[in-house]
Amino acid sequence: MKALVIEKPYDATVKDVPYPKPASDEITIKVENIGICGTDIHIFQGEFLSPYPIIPGHEFSGTVYEIGENVQGFEAGDRGTADPSLFCGHCEFCLTNRGNQCENWGAIGNTVDGSMAEYVKVPSKNVVKIPDSMSFAEAAFIEPMACVVHGMNRLQLQVGDRVILFGAGAMGQQLVQSVKMAGASEIVVVDISQNKLDMAFEWGATKGVLSKNIGTELSEEKYPNGFDVVIDATGIPDVIEQAFDYMGKTATYLQFGVTPKNAKVEIDPFKLYNQDWTILGTMAINHTFLPAFQWVKNERIDLKPIISKEISLEQTIDFLKGPKDSNDLKVQIKI
């Protein structure tokens, strides 16, 4: 079969690789759509936890192609997607509902071969059937939506909270919709793209600020008390340091964007202590794939406008190399 393989950092190729035949309790899916995640770019750049060579891709959908032994409830042709999480199920963290911190953590497309290929094999317990009313493109969005659900569970937003969000990309657009539904009274969004800010406004943002104008638009005179909640969805260290400037007293900070693994930022520890700040991280998915599926299935989140374009496997190599179009939201691969 044809697959995109990252041989080592900054070295990717599309080539023929062996078909992933399912073992017992596994299903092989014929891939239709794959979302390109920021994590995939970090893997390409050697900034994540992945081994090499690896087939990336953890946001995907398709149809059941082959079923391994002991698999029940599925048949060839079923439309579906899959939670990429590979939790061991028996370590201390798995047994205390912290699977995303599993001592033996793994994920399809991150630690084992993923979906940027014609076929991908997955544990049958991870597969979720999708209704005919849901497109393959939307189904490939369930994994990133599951990341948002976990982030929202971590955040525990209070009704009436005033929120500032840095980054209005695909994840930022989902966060805007989710934060609005959770009851935020004000949602200020900061980005380099006016188009992205305009879209965020459609979802419920109350103010959009171009990053170059942040000093005047969000001055201390205009926002003397800062914000109750600060969220970074960029993963850019310089942006993260700037984001802490907008923390109000007793504010909560959520690091949603994935940073390079060796990145560093500075924070004022006196303010952390003196102003009762709470700082949270949110790592991938934590048993939130099914709740995200329900949100998408019941159209609580609008995903179609967030898909900027579809490209081929071959075109994906140039996309990973960059540069990126600042107006792109979610780019998907179509097999």
mmCIF file of N, CA and C in Angstrom, residues 4 18 49 144 263:
data_model
loop_
_atom_site.group_PDB
_atom_site.id
_atom_site.type_symbol
_atom_site.label_atom_id
_atom_site.label_comp_id
_atom_site.label_asym_id
_atom_site.label_seq_id
_atom_site.Cartn_x
_atom_site.Cartn_y
_atom_site.Cartn_z
ATOM 1 N N LEU A 4 2.700 7.722 3.595
ATOM 2 C CA LEU A 4 3.683 8.766 3.836
ATOM 3 C C LEU A 4 4.507 8.348 5.048
ATOM 4 N N PRO A 18 4.232 -2.467 3.573
ATOM 5 C CA PRO A 18 3.360 -3.631 3.732
ATOM 6 C C PRO A 18 1.962 -3.248 4.216
ATOM 7 N N LEU A 49 7.654 13.005 20.614
ATOM 8 C CA LEU A 49 8.124 11.794 21.281
ATOM 9 C C LEU A 49 8.237 10.597 20.353
ATOM 10 N N PRO A 144 -9.531 15.674 17.159
ATOM 11 C CA PRO A 144 -9.211 16.994 17.719
ATOM 12 C C PRO A 144 -10.318 17.529 18.630
ATOM 13 N N ALA A 263 10.983 23.426 24.634
ATOM 14 C CA ALA A 263 10.726 24.867 24.715
ATOM 15 C C ALA A 263 10.727 25.334 26.175
#
